[in-house]
Amino acid sequence: MFRRAARLIFEIAVLVAFWWLGGWIATLTGLPLPGGVIGLALLLVLFACGAIRPALLQGGAGLLLAEMLLFFIPALMSLLDYGPLLRSEGWKILLVITASTVMVMLSTALAVEWMCNRSSRHEPR
């Protein structure tokens, strides 16, 4: 039990170290990217070249992924206080969330498609 907890803490510490390193690199270089993205890119490079096996961080990453909703949407914890509201208006809230998610995905896809078409027209052949 203690050994498993120590391993999880170590794996999460390694992931946090990559996040911190990515933030440091972003600050140092002035890159307009979040430190987490840079840190994950560094970790991906280490996975790809075989310096680190993904299985070594699987437990910590799995724990963080399982709790990701709590990291990104802390307001979900307050939903416990609004049970009656969710029972009466929950379908409307779900409809708004679904519609807004679809609109964001469509606008992102259209923007990427537009930029790809635009950049391909300006490429030297």
Coordinates of C-alpha atoms in Angstrom, one line a residue, residues 2-106:
F2 CA 2.7 2.4 1.0
R3 CA 4.9 1.4 -1.9
R4 CA 2.0 2.0 -4.4
A5 CA 1.3 5.5 -2.9
A6 CA 5.0 6.3 -3.0
R7 CA 5.2 5.3 -6.7
L8 CA 2.1 7.4 -7.5
I9 CA 3.6 10.4 -5.8
F10 CA 6.9 9.9 -7.7
E11 CA 5.1 9.6 -11.0
I12 CA 3.0 12.7 -10.4
A13 CA 6.1 14.6 -9.3
V14 CA 7.8 13.7 -12.6
L15 CA 4.8 14.9 -14.5
V16 CA 4.8 18.1 -12.5
A17 CA 8.5 18.5 -13.1
F18 CA 7.9 18.4 -16.8
W19 CA 5.1 21.0 -16.5
W20 CA 7.4 23.2 -14.4
L21 CA 10.3 22.7 -16.9
G22 CA 8.0 23.6 -19.8
G23 CA 6.8 26.8 -18.0
W24 CA 10.4 27.7 -17.4
I25 CA 11.3 27.2 -21.1
A26 CA 8.2 29.2 -22.1
T27 CA 9.3 32.1 -19.8
L28 CA 12.9 31.9 -20.9
T29 CA 12.3 31.8 -24.6
G30 CA 9.1 34.0 -24.7
L31 CA 7.2 31.3 -26.6
P32 CA 3.5 31.9 -26.7
L33 CA 2.7 28.4 -25.5
P34 CA 1.6 27.2 -22.1
G35 CA 4.3 25.5 -20.0
G36 CA 2.2 22.3 -19.9
V37 CA 2.2 22.0 -23.6
I38 CA 5.9 22.5 -23.9
G39 CA 6.5 20.0 -21.0
L40 CA 4.3 17.4 -22.6
A41 CA 6.1 17.9 -25.9
L42 CA 9.4 17.3 -24.1
L43 CA 7.9 14.2 -22.5
L44 CA 6.6 13.0 -25.9
V45 CA 10.1 13.4 -27.4
L46 CA 11.6 11.3 -24.6
F47 CA 8.9 8.7 -25.1
A48 CA 9.6 8.6 -28.8
C49 CA 13.3 8.3 -28.5
G50 CA 13.0 5.6 -25.9
A51 CA 14.6 7.5 -23.0
I52 CA 11.5 7.0 -20.9
R53 CA 9.1 4.2 -21.1
P54 CA 5.4 5.4 -21.0
A55 CA 4.6 2.5 -18.5
L56 CA 6.9 4.2 -15.9
L57 CA 4.4 7.1 -15.6
Q58 CA 1.2 5.3 -16.4
G59 CA -0.2 5.2 -12.8
G60 CA 0.3 8.9 -12.1
A61 CA -1.0 9.9 -15.5
G62 CA -4.0 7.6 -15.1
L63 CA -4.8 9.2 -11.7
L64 CA -4.5 12.7 -13.1
L65 CA -6.6 11.8 -16.1
A66 CA -9.3 10.2 -13.9
E67 CA -9.5 13.4 -11.9
M68 CA -9.1 15.8 -14.9
L69 CA -12.7 17.0 -14.7
L70 CA -12.1 18.3 -11.2
F71 CA -8.9 20.2 -12.4
F72 CA -10.6 21.9 -15.3
I73 CA -14.1 22.4 -14.0
P74 CA -14.0 23.1 -10.2
A75 CA -17.6 24.4 -10.4
L76 CA -18.8 20.8 -10.7
M77 CA -18.3 20.4 -7.0
S78 CA -20.9 23.1 -6.4
L79 CA -23.4 21.1 -8.4
L80 CA -23.9 19.0 -5.4
D81 CA -25.7 22.0 -3.8
Y82 CA -28.0 22.4 -6.7
G83 CA -29.6 19.0 -7.1
P84 CA -33.2 20.3 -7.5
L85 CA -32.2 22.8 -10.1
L86 CA -30.4 20.1 -12.1
R87 CA -33.4 17.8 -11.9
S88 CA -35.7 20.6 -13.2
E89 CA -33.4 22.4 -15.7
G90 CA -30.7 19.8 -16.3
W91 CA -31.8 19.0 -19.8
K92 CA -31.6 22.7 -20.8
I93 CA -28.1 22.9 -19.3
L94 CA -27.0 19.8 -21.1
L95 CA -28.5 21.1 -24.4
V96 CA -26.5 24.3 -24.1
I97 CA -23.3 22.5 -23.2
T98 CA -23.7 20.1 -26.2
A99 CA -24.6 22.9 -28.6
S100 CA -21.7 25.1 -27.5
T101 CA -19.3 22.2 -27.8
V102 CA -20.5 21.4 -31.3
M103 CA -20.2 25.1 -32.3
V104 CA -16.6 25.3 -30.9
M105 CA -15.6 22.1 -32.7
L106 CA -17.1 23.3 -36.0

